[in-house]
mmCIF file of C-alpha atoms in Angstrom:
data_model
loop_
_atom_site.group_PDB
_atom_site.id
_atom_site.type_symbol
_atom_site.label_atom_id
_atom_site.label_comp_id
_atom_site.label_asym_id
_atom_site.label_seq_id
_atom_site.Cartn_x
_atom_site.Cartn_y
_atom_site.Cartn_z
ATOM 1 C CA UNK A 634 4.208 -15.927 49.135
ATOM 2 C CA UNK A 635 4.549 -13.350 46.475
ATOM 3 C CA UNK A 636 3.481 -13.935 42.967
ATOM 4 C CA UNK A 637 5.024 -15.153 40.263
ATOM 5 C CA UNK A 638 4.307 -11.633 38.423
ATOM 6 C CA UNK A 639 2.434 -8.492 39.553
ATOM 7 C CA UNK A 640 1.602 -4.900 38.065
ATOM 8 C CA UNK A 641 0.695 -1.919 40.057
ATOM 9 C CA UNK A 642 -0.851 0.600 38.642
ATOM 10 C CA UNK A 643 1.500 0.570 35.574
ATOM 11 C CA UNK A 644 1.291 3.387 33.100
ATOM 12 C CA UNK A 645 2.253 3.759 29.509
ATOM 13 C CA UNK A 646 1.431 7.036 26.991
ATOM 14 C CA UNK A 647 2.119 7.894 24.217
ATOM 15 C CA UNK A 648 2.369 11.714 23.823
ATOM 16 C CA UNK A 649 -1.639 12.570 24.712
ATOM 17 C CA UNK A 650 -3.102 8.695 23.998
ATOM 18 C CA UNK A 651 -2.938 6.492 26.813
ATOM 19 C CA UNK A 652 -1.931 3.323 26.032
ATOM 20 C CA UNK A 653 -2.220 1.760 29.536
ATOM 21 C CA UNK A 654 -4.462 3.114 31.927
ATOM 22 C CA UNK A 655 -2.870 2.065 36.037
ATOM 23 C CA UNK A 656 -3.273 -1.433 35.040
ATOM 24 C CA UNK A 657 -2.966 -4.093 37.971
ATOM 25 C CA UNK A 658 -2.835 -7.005 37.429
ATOM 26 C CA UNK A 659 -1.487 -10.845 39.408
ATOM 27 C CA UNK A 660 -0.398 -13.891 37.676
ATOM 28 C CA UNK A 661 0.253 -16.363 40.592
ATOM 29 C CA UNK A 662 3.003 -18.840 40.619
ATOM 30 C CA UNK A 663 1.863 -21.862 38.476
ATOM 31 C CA UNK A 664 -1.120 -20.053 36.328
ATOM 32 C CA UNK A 665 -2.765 -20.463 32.858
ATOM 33 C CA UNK A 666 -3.638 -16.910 32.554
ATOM 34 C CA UNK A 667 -5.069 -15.182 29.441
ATOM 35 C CA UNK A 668 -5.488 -11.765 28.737
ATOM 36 C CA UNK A 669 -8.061 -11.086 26.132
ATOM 37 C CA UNK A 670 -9.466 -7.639 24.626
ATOM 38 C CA UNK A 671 -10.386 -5.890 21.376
ATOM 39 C CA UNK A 672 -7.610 -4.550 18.685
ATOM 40 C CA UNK A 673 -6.444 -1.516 20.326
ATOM 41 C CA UNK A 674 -6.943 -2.764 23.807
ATOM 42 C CA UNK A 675 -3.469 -2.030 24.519
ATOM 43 C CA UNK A 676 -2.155 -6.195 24.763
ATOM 44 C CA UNK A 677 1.200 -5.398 23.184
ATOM 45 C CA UNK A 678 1.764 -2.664 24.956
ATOM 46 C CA UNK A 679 1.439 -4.403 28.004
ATOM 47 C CA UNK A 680 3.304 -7.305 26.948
ATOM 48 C CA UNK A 681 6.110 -4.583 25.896
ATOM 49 C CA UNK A 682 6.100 -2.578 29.405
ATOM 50 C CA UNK A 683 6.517 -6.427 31.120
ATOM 51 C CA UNK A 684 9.430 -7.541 28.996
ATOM 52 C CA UNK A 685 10.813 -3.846 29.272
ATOM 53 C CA UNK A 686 11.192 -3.490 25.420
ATOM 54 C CA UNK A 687 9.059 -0.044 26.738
ATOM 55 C CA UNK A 688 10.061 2.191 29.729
ATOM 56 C CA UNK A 689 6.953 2.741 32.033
ATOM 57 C CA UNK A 690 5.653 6.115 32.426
ATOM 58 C CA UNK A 691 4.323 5.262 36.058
ATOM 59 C CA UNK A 692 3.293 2.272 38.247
ATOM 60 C CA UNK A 693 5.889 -1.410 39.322
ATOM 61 C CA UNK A 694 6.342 -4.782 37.916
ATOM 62 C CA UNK A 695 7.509 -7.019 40.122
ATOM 63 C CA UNK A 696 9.236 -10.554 39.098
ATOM 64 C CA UNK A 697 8.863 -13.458 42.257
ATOM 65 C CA UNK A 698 8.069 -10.181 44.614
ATOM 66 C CA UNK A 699 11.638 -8.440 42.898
ATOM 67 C CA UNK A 700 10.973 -4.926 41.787
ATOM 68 C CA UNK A 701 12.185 -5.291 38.061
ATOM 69 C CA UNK A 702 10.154 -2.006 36.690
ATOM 70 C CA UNK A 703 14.327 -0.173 35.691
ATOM 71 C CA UNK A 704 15.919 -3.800 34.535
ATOM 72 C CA UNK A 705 16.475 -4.244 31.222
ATOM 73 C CA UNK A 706 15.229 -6.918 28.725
ATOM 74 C CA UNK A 707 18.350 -9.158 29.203
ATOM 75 C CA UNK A 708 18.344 -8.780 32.871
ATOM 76 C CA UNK A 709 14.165 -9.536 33.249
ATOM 77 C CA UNK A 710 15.133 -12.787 30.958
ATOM 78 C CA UNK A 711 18.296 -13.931 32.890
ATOM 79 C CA UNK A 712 15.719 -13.523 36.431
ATOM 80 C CA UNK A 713 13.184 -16.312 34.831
ATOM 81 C CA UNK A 714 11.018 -13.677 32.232
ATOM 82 C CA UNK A 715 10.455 -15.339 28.756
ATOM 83 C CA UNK A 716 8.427 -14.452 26.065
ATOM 84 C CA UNK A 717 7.112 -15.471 22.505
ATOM 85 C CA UNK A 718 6.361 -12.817 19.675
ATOM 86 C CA UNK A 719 3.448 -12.369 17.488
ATOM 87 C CA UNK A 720 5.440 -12.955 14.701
ATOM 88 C CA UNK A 721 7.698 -15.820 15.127
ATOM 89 C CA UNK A 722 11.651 -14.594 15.672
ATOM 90 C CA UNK A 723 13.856 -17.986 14.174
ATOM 91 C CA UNK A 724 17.166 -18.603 12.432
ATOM 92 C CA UNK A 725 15.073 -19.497 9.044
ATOM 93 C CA UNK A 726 18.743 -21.809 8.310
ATOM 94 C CA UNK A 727 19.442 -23.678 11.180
ATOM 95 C CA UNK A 728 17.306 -26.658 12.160
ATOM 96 C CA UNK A 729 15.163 -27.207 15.184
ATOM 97 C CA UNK A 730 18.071 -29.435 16.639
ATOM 98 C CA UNK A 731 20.544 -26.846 16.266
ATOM 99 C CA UNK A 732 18.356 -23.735 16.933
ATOM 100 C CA UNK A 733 17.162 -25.797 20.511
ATOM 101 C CA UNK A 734 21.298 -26.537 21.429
ATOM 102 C CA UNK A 735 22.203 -23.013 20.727
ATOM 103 C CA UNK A 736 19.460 -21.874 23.083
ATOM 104 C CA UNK A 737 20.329 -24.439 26.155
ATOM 105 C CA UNK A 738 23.995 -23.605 25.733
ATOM 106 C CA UNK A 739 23.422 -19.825 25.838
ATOM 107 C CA UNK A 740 21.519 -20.599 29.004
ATOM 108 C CA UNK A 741 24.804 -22.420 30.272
ATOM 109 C CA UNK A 742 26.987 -19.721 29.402
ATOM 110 C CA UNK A 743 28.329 -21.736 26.338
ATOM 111 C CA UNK A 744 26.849 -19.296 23.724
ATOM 112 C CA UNK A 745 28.354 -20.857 19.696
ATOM 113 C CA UNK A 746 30.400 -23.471 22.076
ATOM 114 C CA UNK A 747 27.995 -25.690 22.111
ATOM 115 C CA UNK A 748 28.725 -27.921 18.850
ATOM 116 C CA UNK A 749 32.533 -28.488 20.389
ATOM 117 C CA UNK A 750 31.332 -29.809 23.780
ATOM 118 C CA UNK A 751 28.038 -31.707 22.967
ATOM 119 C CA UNK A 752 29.517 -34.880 22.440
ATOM 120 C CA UNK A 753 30.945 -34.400 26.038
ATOM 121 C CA UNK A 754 27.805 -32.975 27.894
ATOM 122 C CA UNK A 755 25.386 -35.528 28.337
ATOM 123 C CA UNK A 756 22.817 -33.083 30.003
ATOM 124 C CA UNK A 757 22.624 -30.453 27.009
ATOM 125 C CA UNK A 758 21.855 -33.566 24.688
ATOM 126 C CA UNK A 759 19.336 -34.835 27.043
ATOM 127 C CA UNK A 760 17.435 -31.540 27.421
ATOM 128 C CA UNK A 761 17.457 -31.029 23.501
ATOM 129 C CA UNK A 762 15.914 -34.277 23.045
ATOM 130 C CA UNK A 763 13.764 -33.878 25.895
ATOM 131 C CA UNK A 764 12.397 -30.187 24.386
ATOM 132 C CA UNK A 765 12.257 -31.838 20.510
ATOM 133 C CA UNK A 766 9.892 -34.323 21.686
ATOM 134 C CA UNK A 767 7.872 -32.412 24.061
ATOM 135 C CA UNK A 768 7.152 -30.019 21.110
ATOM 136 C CA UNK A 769 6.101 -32.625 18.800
ATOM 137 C CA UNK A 770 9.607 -31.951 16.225
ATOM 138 C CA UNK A 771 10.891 -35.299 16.373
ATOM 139 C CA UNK A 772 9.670 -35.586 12.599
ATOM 140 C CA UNK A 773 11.146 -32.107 11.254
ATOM 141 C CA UNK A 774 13.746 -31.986 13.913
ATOM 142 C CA UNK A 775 17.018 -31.973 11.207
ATOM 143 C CA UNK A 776 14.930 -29.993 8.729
ATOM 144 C CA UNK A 777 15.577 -26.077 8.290
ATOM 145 C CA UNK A 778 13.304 -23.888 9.910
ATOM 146 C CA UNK A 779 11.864 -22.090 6.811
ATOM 147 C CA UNK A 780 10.909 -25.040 5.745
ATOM 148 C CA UNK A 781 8.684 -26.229 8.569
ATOM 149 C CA UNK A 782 4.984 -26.031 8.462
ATOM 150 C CA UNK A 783 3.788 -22.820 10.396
ATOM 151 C CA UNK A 784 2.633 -24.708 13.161
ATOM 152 C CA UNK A 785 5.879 -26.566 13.816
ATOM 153 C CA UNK A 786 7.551 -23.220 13.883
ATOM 154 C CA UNK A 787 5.505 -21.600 16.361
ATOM 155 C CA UNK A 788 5.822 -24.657 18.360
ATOM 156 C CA UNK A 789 9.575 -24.671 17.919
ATOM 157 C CA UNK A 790 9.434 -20.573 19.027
ATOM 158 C CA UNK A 791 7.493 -21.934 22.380
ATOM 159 C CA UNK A 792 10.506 -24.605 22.645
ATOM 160 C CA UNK A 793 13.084 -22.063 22.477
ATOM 161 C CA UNK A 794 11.281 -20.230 25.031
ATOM 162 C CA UNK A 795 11.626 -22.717 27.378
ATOM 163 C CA UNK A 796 14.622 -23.531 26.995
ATOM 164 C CA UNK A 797 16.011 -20.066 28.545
ATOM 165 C CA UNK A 798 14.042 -21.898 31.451
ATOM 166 C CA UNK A 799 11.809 -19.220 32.645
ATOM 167 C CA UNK A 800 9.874 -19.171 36.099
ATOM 168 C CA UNK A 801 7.705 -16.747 33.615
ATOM 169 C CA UNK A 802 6.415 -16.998 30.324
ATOM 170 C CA UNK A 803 4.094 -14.749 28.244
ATOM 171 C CA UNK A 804 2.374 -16.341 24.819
ATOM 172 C CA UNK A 805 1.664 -13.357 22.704
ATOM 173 C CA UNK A 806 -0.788 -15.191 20.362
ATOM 174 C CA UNK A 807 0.976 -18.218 19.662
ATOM 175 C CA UNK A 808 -1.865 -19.565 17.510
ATOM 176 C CA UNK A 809 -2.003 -16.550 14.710
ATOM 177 C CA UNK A 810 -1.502 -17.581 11.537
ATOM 178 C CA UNK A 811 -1.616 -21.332 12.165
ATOM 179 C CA UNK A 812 -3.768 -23.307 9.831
ATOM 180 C CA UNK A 813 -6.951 -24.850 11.125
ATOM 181 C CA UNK A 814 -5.351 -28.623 10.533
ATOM 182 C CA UNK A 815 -2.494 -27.743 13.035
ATOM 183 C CA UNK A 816 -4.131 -26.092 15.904
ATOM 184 C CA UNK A 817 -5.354 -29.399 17.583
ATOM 185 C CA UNK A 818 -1.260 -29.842 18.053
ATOM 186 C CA UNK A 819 -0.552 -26.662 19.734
ATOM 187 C CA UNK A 820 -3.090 -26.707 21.671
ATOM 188 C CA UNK A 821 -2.624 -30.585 22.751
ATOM 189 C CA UNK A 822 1.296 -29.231 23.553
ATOM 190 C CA UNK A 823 0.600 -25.772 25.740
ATOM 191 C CA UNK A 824 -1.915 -27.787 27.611
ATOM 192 C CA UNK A 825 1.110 -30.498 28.578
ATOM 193 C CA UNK A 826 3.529 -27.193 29.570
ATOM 194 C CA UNK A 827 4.730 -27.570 32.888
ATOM 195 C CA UNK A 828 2.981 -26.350 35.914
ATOM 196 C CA UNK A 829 6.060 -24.905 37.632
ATOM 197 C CA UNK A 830 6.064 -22.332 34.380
ATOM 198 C CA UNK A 831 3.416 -19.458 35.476
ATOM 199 C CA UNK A 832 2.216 -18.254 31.861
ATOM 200 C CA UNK A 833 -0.025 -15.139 30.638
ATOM 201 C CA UNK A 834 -1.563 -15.770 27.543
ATOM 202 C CA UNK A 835 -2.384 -13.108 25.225
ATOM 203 C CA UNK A 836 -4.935 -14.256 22.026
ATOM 204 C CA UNK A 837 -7.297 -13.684 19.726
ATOM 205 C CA UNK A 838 -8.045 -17.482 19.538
ATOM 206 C CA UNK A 839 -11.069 -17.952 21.973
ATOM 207 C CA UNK A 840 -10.976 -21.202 21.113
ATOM 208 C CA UNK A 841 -7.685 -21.584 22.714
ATOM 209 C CA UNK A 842 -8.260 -18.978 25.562
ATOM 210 C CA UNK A 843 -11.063 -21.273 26.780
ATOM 211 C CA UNK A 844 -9.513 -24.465 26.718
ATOM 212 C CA UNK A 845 -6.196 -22.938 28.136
ATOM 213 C CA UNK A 846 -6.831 -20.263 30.516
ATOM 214 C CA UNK A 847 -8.276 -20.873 34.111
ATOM 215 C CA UNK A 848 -8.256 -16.713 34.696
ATOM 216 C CA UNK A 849 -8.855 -14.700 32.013
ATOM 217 C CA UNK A 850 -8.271 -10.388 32.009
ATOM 218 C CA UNK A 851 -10.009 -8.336 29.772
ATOM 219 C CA UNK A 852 -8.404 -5.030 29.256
ATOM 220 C CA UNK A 853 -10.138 -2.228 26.921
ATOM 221 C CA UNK A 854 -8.832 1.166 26.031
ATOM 222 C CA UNK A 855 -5.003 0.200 28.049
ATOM 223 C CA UNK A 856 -7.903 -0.372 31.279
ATOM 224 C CA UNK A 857 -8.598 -3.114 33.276
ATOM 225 C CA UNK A 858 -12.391 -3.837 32.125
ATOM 226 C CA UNK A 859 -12.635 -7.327 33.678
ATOM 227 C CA UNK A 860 -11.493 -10.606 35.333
ATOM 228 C CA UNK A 861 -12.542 -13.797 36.455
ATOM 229 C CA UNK A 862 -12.785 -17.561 35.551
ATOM 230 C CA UNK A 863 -13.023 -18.543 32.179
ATOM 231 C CA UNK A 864 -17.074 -19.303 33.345
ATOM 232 C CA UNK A 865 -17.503 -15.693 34.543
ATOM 233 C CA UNK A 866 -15.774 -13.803 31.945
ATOM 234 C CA UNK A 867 -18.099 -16.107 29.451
ATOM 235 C CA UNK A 868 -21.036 -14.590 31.812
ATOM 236 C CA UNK A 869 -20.161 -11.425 31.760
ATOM 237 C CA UNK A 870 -22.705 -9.151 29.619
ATOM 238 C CA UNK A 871 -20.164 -6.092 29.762
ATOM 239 C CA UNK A 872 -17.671 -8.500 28.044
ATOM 240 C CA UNK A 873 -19.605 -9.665 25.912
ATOM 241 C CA UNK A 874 -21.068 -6.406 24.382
ATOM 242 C CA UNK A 875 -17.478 -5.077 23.866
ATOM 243 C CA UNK A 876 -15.346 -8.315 22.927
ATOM 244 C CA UNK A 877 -17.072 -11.949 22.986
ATOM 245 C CA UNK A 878 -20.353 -11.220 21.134
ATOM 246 C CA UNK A 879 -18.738 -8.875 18.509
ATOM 247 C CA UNK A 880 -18.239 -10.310 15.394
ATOM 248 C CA UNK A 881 -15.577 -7.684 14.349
ATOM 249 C CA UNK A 882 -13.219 -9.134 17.338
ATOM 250 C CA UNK A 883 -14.370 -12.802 16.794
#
């Protein structure tokens, strides 16, 4: 069976700097996958070439065993490939309640539609309340967004994610910028995501790498410097010389 999500030898530069070096790499279907490295490793990058908000220079992604390396963003995200952002991309206005229905009626082809028909679709209700109380926003769910503790909204950002019900979903550092007293939540919720979701994890937070990941990738300089289990990357005296033991990457 093919993988959930595979890179062969993909390529990215940037007039004479390259950004990623023929980077391989296999997420199989159902993984907690992390991919860890210094600033400048080249994470976003990555991250970009996979969603296709970059054009590769060289090298495939495949989607399921689909050759997706010339489909655009909206066509990787309508075969199952989601994705969360550094910084957190919500309508700061509308409430968790509203910004979750919007997102399960654009799934359904209902797009604005949704506040006509969702006293008539039983389903979209359910799955809003379902995703509102699997992200821990029952309490702030009819609250606007800007005013939501950080936490919440990163939470809600995972939530909206999932709602676009991806086979795929990559976590670009879903813990920056959350306070200290709110990380025990997100990390209590990503470790209750379900295992028919294959994500890659990309974070700073080794903290939540550790407890997360069961594979972990280092890349360095846009290469492919390591991988194994979260015990052997730990182990690994190359690693930590370049990433784990530095302080300045901490």
């Amino acid at each position: 069976m093919s993988a959930a999500l595979q890179t062969i030898n993909l390529e990215k530069r940037f007039g004479g700097l390259v950004a990623t070096n023929k980077v391989s790499l296999v997420l199989e279907h159902g993984a907690r996958h992390a991919l860890i490295g210094p600033n400048g490793a080249g994470k976003t990058t990555f991250v970009n070439l996979l969603t296709g908000v970059l054009p590769t220079d060289g090298g495939r992604i495949l989607l399921d065993g689909e050759d997706v390396t010339a489909r655009s963003q909206i066509q990787r995200a309508r075969l199952g490939l989601g994705r969360t952002f550094q910084i957190n991309q919500l309508f700061a206005a509308m409430t968790p309640v509203e910004s979750i229905g919007l997102a399960v009626s654009e799934r359904m082809g209902g797009g604005g539609d949704i506040w006509r028909r969702l006293g008539s679709r039983r389903d979209i209700l359910s799955e809003i309340a379902e995703l509102v109380e699997r992200f821990r926003l029952t309490d702030v769910m009819d609250q606007p967004t800007r005013a939501l503790p950080y936490g919440k909204q990163r939470l809600l950002e995972i939530a909206l994610a999932l709602a676009g019900n991806p086979r795929v979903l990559l976590l670009d550092e879903p813990a920056a910028g959350v306070p200290e007293a709110e990380r025990g939540e997100l990390l209590e919720t990503l470790a209750e995501l379900p295992r028919d979701v294959s994500i890659l994890l990309i974070e700073h937070d080794m903290d939540l790498v550790f407890s997360f990941a069961e594979r972990i990738t280092v890349l360095v300089n846009g290469t492919h410097f390591a991988e194994g289990s979260v015990a052997e990357i730990m182990a690994d005296a190359r690693v930590q010389e370049v990433y784990l033991g530095s302080d300045e990457h901490a």
